[in-house]
Every structure is written in structure tokens, then in C-alpha cells.
């Protein structure tokens, strides 16, 4: 029935009317925070919306290191991205087909090969099996959700080879049938 709970300090009271400014003293756990910067490994795995991470192994649990090359918004996090441009943060990837920056030019090595809708790739060799690197200028990324970074390339499902125009004795190269002939 009546339970008491421990809280940190006093709980600020909400303002009587809606204001543009947040209630003083209230910080969201999803506010961007630079917990570590510099070279080397952070002292502990970083929690959500904390940086600066270099690869996924530096993030808690199933969080991933969101690699930034400028002032991109960090999925699921709030705060001033201009205060620490190019800082990488630990975050949750909403879905496997959400566009996600994991590295560039094979770095950090721990994040390669890249998976579906992950970038920045420079060749098919930087993508997992069955995926290809979609070289792009600024067009959308097929099969992926989100706003792609300008001039960044992402791994996508490879195209299915088209069958030959006429019937041939040999199968179309690169196409395997899910059906096998059994005698």
C-alpha cells in the first residue's frame, strides 16, 4: 500500500504552466554526455547517450557505438550535438534496417564487416556476406529506414541476378535454387 523510495536530492516541482525551457535541475538520462574523451579505452562500458566510444565493445550491453563525422543527431538521445562535434556515442539501434554509421575505411576494425544498412563502406568486401556496398551521392538507401548521411555509403541486400533471356542448358551464374532434384 504505502511505500517509501529513495531518491536523489529533492524532486523539482513541474512548472504551473507549459514553458519552452526545461524544469531547472531535471536532466534526462538520454541527454548526450561526454564521459570519456582522448585515446585509449574508457574505464567502464559507457551507458546510453554517453561518449566518446570507438567501437561497440566500449558500450554497455546491446548498445552500439554510433560513429559521427560531424554534428549528426544521435538516435534516441537529446542534447546539444554542436557542443562536441565528431564525438561518438553509445545508443540503441531501433531496428536492423535503420541506417547506422559504424565506421569508415575499415576503422574501427572491430565493427567490420558491416551489416545491413550500416556504413560507411567503400567496397563490397567491407559488407557481410550477401550484402553489397551501395555507392551513392545523396540518393536514398533502398530497404533502409532513416536519413542517410551526405555522401556516405551503406551495405544493402545484393541484387538478385536476372535469369538469362533464353533457356540454356547451364544455370544462371550466382543463382542457387532452394529446390534439389532427388531420385
JSON list of N, CA and C in Angstrom, two decimals, residues 103-157:
[
{"chain": "A", "resi": 103, "resn": "UNK", "atom": "N", "xyz": [31.54, 3.06, -38.91]},
{"chain": "A", "resi": 103, "resn": "UNK", "atom": "CA", "xyz": [32.95, 3.28, -39.15]},
{"chain": "A", "resi": 103, "resn": "UNK", "atom": "C", "xyz": [33.22, 3.78, -40.55]},
{"chain": "A", "resi": 104, "resn": "UNK", "atom": "N", "xyz": [34.49, 3.84, -40.91]},
{"chain": "A", "resi": 104, "resn": "UNK", "atom": "CA", "xyz": [34.89, 4.31, -42.23]},
{"chain": "A", "resi": 104, "resn": "UNK", "atom": "C", "xyz": [36.27, 3.77, -42.56]},
{"chain": "A", "resi": 105, "resn": "UNK", "atom": "N", "xyz": [36.45, 3.38, -43.83]},
{"chain": "A", "resi": 105, "resn": "UNK", "atom": "CA", "xyz": [37.74, 2.86, -44.29]},
{"chain": "A", "resi": 105, "resn": "UNK", "atom": "C", "xyz": [38.25, 1.70, -43.43]},
{"chain": "A", "resi": 106, "resn": "UNK", "atom": "N", "xyz": [37.33, 0.83, -42.99]},
{"chain": "A", "resi": 106, "resn": "UNK", "atom": "CA", "xyz": [37.72, -0.34, -42.21]},
{"chain": "A", "resi": 106, "resn": "UNK", "atom": "C", "xyz": [38.06, -0.06, -40.76]},
{"chain": "A", "resi": 107, "resn": "UNK", "atom": "N", "xyz": [37.78, 1.14, -40.30]},
{"chain": "A", "resi": 107, "resn": "UNK", "atom": "CA", "xyz": [38.12, 1.51, -38.92]},
{"chain": "A", "resi": 107, "resn": "UNK", "atom": "C", "xyz": [36.86, 2.02, -38.21]},
{"chain": "A", "resi": 108, "resn": "UNK", "atom": "N", "xyz": [36.63, 1.59, -36.97]},
{"chain": "A", "resi": 108, "resn": "UNK", "atom": "CA", "xyz": [37.42, 0.64, -36.20]},
{"chain": "A", "resi": 108, "resn": "UNK", "atom": "C", "xyz": [37.21, -0.79, -36.70]},
{"chain": "A", "resi": 109, "resn": "UNK", "atom": "N", "xyz": [38.27, -1.55, -36.74]},
{"chain": "A", "resi": 109, "resn": "UNK", "atom": "CA", "xyz": [38.27, -2.91, -37.28]},
{"chain": "A", "resi": 109, "resn": "UNK", "atom": "C", "xyz": [37.23, -3.81, -36.62]},
{"chain": "A", "resi": 110, "resn": "UNK", "atom": "N", "xyz": [36.96, -3.59, -35.31]},
{"chain": "A", "resi": 110, "resn": "UNK", "atom": "CA", "xyz": [36.00, -4.43, -34.58]},
{"chain": "A", "resi": 110, "resn": "UNK", "atom": "C", "xyz": [34.59, -4.31, -35.15]},
{"chain": "A", "resi": 111, "resn": "UNK", "atom": "N", "xyz": [34.28, -3.25, -35.87]},
{"chain": "A", "resi": 111, "resn": "UNK", "atom": "CA", "xyz": [32.93, -3.04, -36.41]},
{"chain": "A", "resi": 111, "resn": "UNK", "atom": "C", "xyz": [32.76, -3.55, -37.84]},
{"chain": "A", "resi": 112, "resn": "UNK", "atom": "N", "xyz": [33.80, -4.13, -38.42]},
{"chain": "A", "resi": 112, "resn": "UNK", "atom": "CA", "xyz": [33.74, -4.61, -39.80]},
{"chain": "A", "resi": 112, "resn": "UNK", "atom": "C", "xyz": [33.82, -6.13, -39.82]},
{"chain": "A", "resi": 113, "resn": "UNK", "atom": "N", "xyz": [33.17, -6.83, -40.76]},
{"chain": "A", "resi": 113, "resn": "UNK", "atom": "CA", "xyz": [32.38, -6.28, -41.86]},
{"chain": "A", "resi": 113, "resn": "UNK", "atom": "C", "xyz": [31.06, -5.70, -41.37]},
{"chain": "A", "resi": 114, "resn": "UNK", "atom": "N", "xyz": [30.54, -4.75, -42.13]},
{"chain": "A", "resi": 114, "resn": "UNK", "atom": "CA", "xyz": [29.31, -4.04, -41.78]},
{"chain": "A", "resi": 114, "resn": "UNK", "atom": "C", "xyz": [28.09, -4.88, -42.13]},
{"chain": "A", "resi": 115, "resn": "UNK", "atom": "N", "xyz": [27.02, -4.68, -41.35]},
{"chain": "A", "resi": 115, "resn": "UNK", "atom": "CA", "xyz": [25.76, -5.38, -41.58]},
{"chain": "A", "resi": 115, "resn": "UNK", "atom": "C", "xyz": [24.79, -4.55, -42.41]},
{"chain": "A", "resi": 116, "resn": "UNK", "atom": "N", "xyz": [23.57, -5.02, -42.49]},
{"chain": "A", "resi": 116, "resn": "UNK", "atom": "CA", "xyz": [22.52, -4.38, -43.27]},
{"chain": "A", "resi": 116, "resn": "UNK", "atom": "C", "xyz": [22.30, -2.94, -42.82]},
{"chain": "A", "resi": 117, "resn": "UNK", "atom": "N", "xyz": [22.30, -2.02, -43.78]},
{"chain": "A", "resi": 117, "resn": "UNK", "atom": "CA", "xyz": [22.03, -0.59, -43.58]},
{"chain": "A", "resi": 117, "resn": "UNK", "atom": "C", "xyz": [23.09, 0.10, -42.72]},
{"chain": "A", "resi": 118, "resn": "UNK", "atom": "N", "xyz": [24.28, -0.52, -42.62]},
{"chain": "A", "resi": 118, "resn": "UNK", "atom": "CA", "xyz": [25.37, 0.08, -41.87]},
{"chain": "A", "resi": 118, "resn": "UNK", "atom": "C", "xyz": [26.38, 0.70, -42.82]},
{"chain": "A", "resi": 119, "resn": "UNK", "atom": "N", "xyz": [27.02, 1.76, -42.37]},
{"chain": "A", "resi": 119, "resn": "UNK", "atom": "CA", "xyz": [28.01, 2.45, -43.20]},
{"chain": "A", "resi": 119, "resn": "UNK", "atom": "C", "xyz": [29.13, 2.95, -42.32]},
{"chain": "A", "resi": 120, "resn": "UNK", "atom": "N", "xyz": [30.10, 3.48, -42.86]},
{"chain": "A", "resi": 120, "resn": "UNK", "atom": "CA", "xyz": [30.35, 3.87, -44.23]},
{"chain": "A", "resi": 120, "resn": "UNK", "atom": "C", "xyz": [31.25, 2.82, -44.87]},
{"chain": "A", "resi": 121, "resn": "UNK", "atom": "N", "xyz": [30.75, 2.18, -45.93]},
{"chain": "A", "resi": 121, "resn": "UNK", "atom": "CA", "xyz": [31.54, 1.18, -46.64]},
{"chain": "A", "resi": 121, "resn": "UNK", "atom": "C", "xyz": [32.17, 1.82, -47.87]},
{"chain": "A", "resi": 122, "resn": "UNK", "atom": "N", "xyz": [33.26, 1.21, -48.32]},
{"chain": "A", "resi": 122, "resn": "UNK", "atom": "CA", "xyz": [33.93, 1.68, -49.53]},
{"chain": "A", "resi": 122, "resn": "UNK", "atom": "C", "xyz": [33.95, 0.62, -50.62]},
{"chain": "A", "resi": 123, "resn": "UNK", "atom": "N", "xyz": [33.65, -0.64, -50.25]},
{"chain": "A", "resi": 123, "resn": "UNK", "atom": "CA", "xyz": [33.61, -1.73, -51.22]},
{"chain": "A", "resi": 123, "resn": "UNK", "atom": "C", "xyz": [32.75, -2.85, -50.65]},
{"chain": "A", "resi": 124, "resn": "UNK", "atom": "N", "xyz": [32.37, -3.79, -51.51]},
{"chain": "A", "resi": 124, "resn": "UNK", "atom": "CA", "xyz": [31.57, -4.95, -51.08]},
{"chain": "A", "resi": 124, "resn": "UNK", "atom": "C", "xyz": [32.31, -5.76, -50.02]},
{"chain": "A", "resi": 125, "resn": "UNK", "atom": "N", "xyz": [33.64, -5.75, -50.05]},
{"chain": "A", "resi": 125, "resn": "UNK", "atom": "CA", "xyz": [34.44, -6.52, -49.09]},
{"chain": "A", "resi": 125, "resn": "UNK", "atom": "C", "xyz": [34.25, -6.02, -47.66]},
{"chain": "A", "resi": 126, "resn": "UNK", "atom": "N", "xyz": [33.78, -4.80, -47.47]},
{"chain": "A", "resi": 126, "resn": "UNK", "atom": "CA", "xyz": [33.55, -4.25, -46.13]},
{"chain": "A", "resi": 126, "resn": "UNK", "atom": "C", "xyz": [32.15, -4.57, -45.61]},
{"chain": "A", "resi": 127, "resn": "UNK", "atom": "N", "xyz": [31.36, -5.31, -46.41]},
{"chain": "A", "resi": 127, "resn": "UNK", "atom": "CA", "xyz": [29.99, -5.70, -46.03]},
{"chain": "A", "resi": 127, "resn": "UNK", "atom": "C", "xyz": [29.95, -7.19, -45.72]},
{"chain": "A", "resi": 128, "resn": "UNK", "atom": "N", "xyz": [29.00, -7.59, -44.85]},
{"chain": "A", "resi": 128, "resn": "UNK", "atom": "CA", "xyz": [28.80, -9.00, -44.54]},
{"chain": "A", "resi": 128, "resn": "UNK", "atom": "C", "xyz": [28.36, -9.76, -45.79]},
{"chain": "A", "resi": 129, "resn": "UNK", "atom": "N", "xyz": [28.51, -11.09, -45.76]},
{"chain": "A", "resi": 129, "resn": "UNK", "atom": "CA", "xyz": [28.12, -11.94, -46.89]},
{"chain": "A", "resi": 129, "resn": "UNK", "atom": "C", "xyz": [26.67, -11.66, -47.29]},
{"chain": "A", "resi": 130, "resn": "UNK", "atom": "N", "xyz": [26.43, -11.61, -48.59]},
{"chain": "A", "resi": 130, "resn": "UNK", "atom": "CA", "xyz": [25.09, -11.37, -49.12]},
{"chain": "A", "resi": 130, "resn": "UNK", "atom": "C", "xyz": [24.74, -9.91, -49.26]},
{"chain": "A", "resi": 131, "resn": "UNK", "atom": "N", "xyz": [25.59, -9.01, -48.75]},
{"chain": "A", "resi": 131, "resn": "UNK", "atom": "CA", "xyz": [25.34, -7.58, -48.84]},
{"chain": "A", "resi": 131, "resn": "UNK", "atom": "C", "xyz": [26.35, -6.94, -49.78]},
{"chain": "A", "resi": 132, "resn": "UNK", "atom": "N", "xyz": [25.96, -5.82, -50.37]},
{"chain": "A", "resi": 132, "resn": "UNK", "atom": "CA", "xyz": [26.86, -5.07, -51.25]},
{"chain": "A", "resi": 132, "resn": "UNK", "atom": "C", "xyz": [26.92, -3.62, -50.75]},
{"chain": "A", "resi": 133, "resn": "UNK", "atom": "N", "xyz": [28.00, -2.96, -51.08]},
{"chain": "A", "resi": 133, "resn": "UNK", "atom": "CA", "xyz": [28.18, -1.56, -50.69]},
{"chain": "A", "resi": 133, "resn": "UNK", "atom": "C", "xyz": [27.52, -0.68, -51.75]},
{"chain": "A", "resi": 134, "resn": "UNK", "atom": "N", "xyz": [26.46, 0.02, -51.36]},
{"chain": "A", "resi": 134, "resn": "UNK", "atom": "CA", "xyz": [25.79, 0.91, -52.30]},
{"chain": "A", "resi": 134, "resn": "UNK", "atom": "C", "xyz": [26.54, 2.24, -52.34]},
{"chain": "A", "resi": 135, "resn": "UNK", "atom": "N", "xyz": [27.27, 2.45, -53.43]},
{"chain": "A", "resi": 135, "resn": "UNK", "atom": "CA", "xyz": [27.98, 3.72, -53.62]},
{"chain": "A", "resi": 135, "resn": "UNK", "atom": "C", "xyz": [26.93, 4.76, -54.02]},
{"chain": "A", "resi": 136, "resn": "UNK", "atom": "N", "xyz": [26.91, 5.87, -53.30]},
{"chain": "A", "resi": 136, "resn": "UNK", "atom": "CA", "xyz": [25.86, 6.87, -53.53]},
{"chain": "A", "resi": 136, "resn": "UNK", "atom": "C", "xyz": [26.41, 8.28, -53.43]},
{"chain": "A", "resi": 137, "resn": "UNK", "atom": "N", "xyz": [25.66, 9.20, -53.98]},
{"chain": "A", "resi": 137, "resn": "UNK", "atom": "CA", "xyz": [25.99, 10.61, -53.85]},
{"chain": "A", "resi": 137, "resn": "UNK", "atom": "C", "xyz": [25.09, 11.21, -52.77]},
{"chain": "A", "resi": 138, "resn": "UNK", "atom": "N", "xyz": [23.78, 11.25, -53.02]},
{"chain": "A", "resi": 138, "resn": "UNK", "atom": "CA", "xyz": [22.86, 11.73, -52.00]},
{"chain": "A", "resi": 138, "resn": "UNK", "atom": "C", "xyz": [21.47, 11.13, -52.16]},
{"chain": "A", "resi": 139, "resn": "UNK", "atom": "N", "xyz": [21.38, 10.01, -52.88]},
{"chain": "A", "resi": 139, "resn": "UNK", "atom": "CA", "xyz": [20.08, 9.38, -53.08]},
{"chain": "A", "resi": 139, "resn": "UNK", "atom": "C", "xyz": [19.72, 8.53, -51.86]},
{"chain": "A", "resi": 140, "resn": "UNK", "atom": "N", "xyz": [18.43, 8.17, -51.71]},
{"chain": "A", "resi": 140, "resn": "UNK", "atom": "CA", "xyz": [18.00, 7.33, -50.59]},
{"chain": "A", "resi": 140, "resn": "UNK", "atom": "C", "xyz": [18.69, 5.97, -50.63]},
{"chain": "A", "resi": 141, "resn": "UNK", "atom": "N", "xyz": [18.67, 5.27, -49.50]},
{"chain": "A", "resi": 141, "resn": "UNK", "atom": "CA", "xyz": [19.27, 3.94, -49.41]},
{"chain": "A", "resi": 141, "resn": "UNK", "atom": "C", "xyz": [18.12, 2.92, -49.46]},
{"chain": "A", "resi": 142, "resn": "UNK", "atom": "N", "xyz": [18.04, 2.11, -50.52]},
{"chain": "A", "resi": 142, "resn": "UNK", "atom": "CA", "xyz": [16.91, 1.18, -50.66]},
{"chain": "A", "resi": 142, "resn": "UNK", "atom": "C", "xyz": [16.86, 0.14, -49.55]},
{"chain": "A", "resi": 143, "resn": "UNK", "atom": "N", "xyz": [15.66, -0.05, -49.00]},
{"chain": "A", "resi": 143, "resn": "UNK", "atom": "CA", "xyz": [15.46, -1.07, -47.97]},
{"chain": "A", "resi": 143, "resn": "UNK", "atom": "C", "xyz": [15.86, -0.63, -46.57]},
{"chain": "A", "resi": 144, "resn": "UNK", "atom": "N", "xyz": [16.26, 0.64, -46.41]},
{"chain": "A", "resi": 144, "resn": "UNK", "atom": "CA", "xyz": [16.71, 1.12, -45.11]},
{"chain": "A", "resi": 144, "resn": "UNK", "atom": "C", "xyz": [15.84, 2.29, -44.64]},
{"chain": "A", "resi": 145, "resn": "UNK", "atom": "N", "xyz": [15.73, 2.43, -43.32]},
{"chain": "A", "resi": 145, "resn": "UNK", "atom": "CA", "xyz": [14.92, 3.48, -42.71]},
{"chain": "A", "resi": 145, "resn": "UNK", "atom": "C", "xyz": [15.85, 4.58, -42.18]},
{"chain": "A", "resi": 146, "resn": "UNK", "atom": "N", "xyz": [15.45, 5.81, -42.38]},
{"chain": "A", "resi": 146, "resn": "UNK", "atom": "CA", "xyz": [16.20, 6.92, -41.82]},
{"chain": "A", "resi": 146, "resn": "UNK", "atom": "C", "xyz": [16.80, 7.82, -42.89]},
{"chain": "A", "resi": 147, "resn": "UNK", "atom": "N", "xyz": [17.39, 8.88, -42.43]},
{"chain": "A", "resi": 147, "resn": "UNK", "atom": "CA", "xyz": [18.01, 9.87, -43.30]},
{"chain": "A", "resi": 147, "resn": "UNK", "atom": "C", "xyz": [19.49, 9.55, -43.45]},
{"chain": "A", "resi": 148, "resn": "UNK", "atom": "N", "xyz": [19.93, 9.21, -44.67]},
{"chain": "A", "resi": 148, "resn": "UNK", "atom": "CA", "xyz": [21.35, 8.87, -44.84]},
{"chain": "A", "resi": 148, "resn": "UNK", "atom": "C", "xyz": [22.24, 10.10, -44.71]},
{"chain": "A", "resi": 149, "resn": "UNK", "atom": "N", "xyz": [23.46, 9.88, -44.23]},
{"chain": "A", "resi": 149, "resn": "UNK", "atom": "CA", "xyz": [24.42, 10.97, -44.16]},
{"chain": "A", "resi": 149, "resn": "UNK", "atom": "C", "xyz": [24.87, 11.31, -45.56]},
{"chain": "A", "resi": 150, "resn": "UNK", "atom": "N", "xyz": [25.12, 12.58, -45.79]},
{"chain": "A", "resi": 150, "resn": "UNK", "atom": "CA", "xyz": [25.54, 13.07, -47.09]},
{"chain": "A", "resi": 150, "resn": "UNK", "atom": "C", "xyz": [26.82, 12.38, -47.54]},
{"chain": "A", "resi": 151, "resn": "UNK", "atom": "N", "xyz": [26.77, 11.80, -48.76]},
{"chain": "A", "resi": 151, "resn": "UNK", "atom": "CA", "xyz": [27.91, 11.15, -49.42]},
{"chain": "A", "resi": 151, "resn": "UNK", "atom": "C", "xyz": [28.52, 10.01, -48.61]},
{"chain": "A", "resi": 152, "resn": "UNK", "atom": "N", "xyz": [27.70, 9.32, -47.82]},
{"chain": "A", "resi": 152, "resn": "UNK", "atom": "CA", "xyz": [28.15, 8.13, -47.11]},
{"chain": "A", "resi": 152, "resn": "UNK", "atom": "C", "xyz": [27.51, 6.92, -47.79]},
{"chain": "A", "resi": 153, "resn": "UNK", "atom": "N", "xyz": [28.22, 5.81, -47.80]},
{"chain": "A", "resi": 153, "resn": "UNK", "atom": "CA", "xyz": [27.77, 4.59, -48.47]},
{"chain": "A", "resi": 153, "resn": "UNK", "atom": "C", "xyz": [27.37, 3.54, -47.43]},
{"chain": "A", "resi": 154, "resn": "UNK", "atom": "N", "xyz": [26.36, 2.76, -47.77]},
{"chain": "A", "resi": 154, "resn": "UNK", "atom": "CA", "xyz": [25.80, 1.79, -46.84]},
{"chain": "A", "resi": 154, "resn": "UNK", "atom": "C", "xyz": [25.72, 0.40, -47.46]},
{"chain": "A", "resi": 155, "resn": "UNK", "atom": "N", "xyz": [25.78, -0.63, -46.61]},
{"chain": "A", "resi": 155, "resn": "UNK", "atom": "CA", "xyz": [25.63, -2.01, -47.05]},
{"chain": "A", "resi": 155, "resn": "UNK", "atom": "C", "xyz": [24.15, -2.33, -47.19]},
{"chain": "A", "resi": 156, "resn": "UNK", "atom": "N", "xyz": [23.78, -2.88, -48.34]},
{"chain": "A", "resi": 156, "resn": "UNK", "atom": "CA", "xyz": [22.39, -3.24, -48.63]},
{"chain": "A", "resi": 156, "resn": "UNK", "atom": "C", "xyz": [22.35, -4.65, -49.19]},
{"chain": "A", "resi": 157, "resn": "UNK", "atom": "N", "xyz": [21.14, -5.21, -49.29]},
{"chain": "A", "resi": 157, "resn": "UNK", "atom": "CA", "xyz": [20.98, -6.54, -49.86]},
{"chain": "A", "resi": 157, "resn": "UNK", "atom": "C", "xyz": [21.41, -6.48, -51.32]}
]
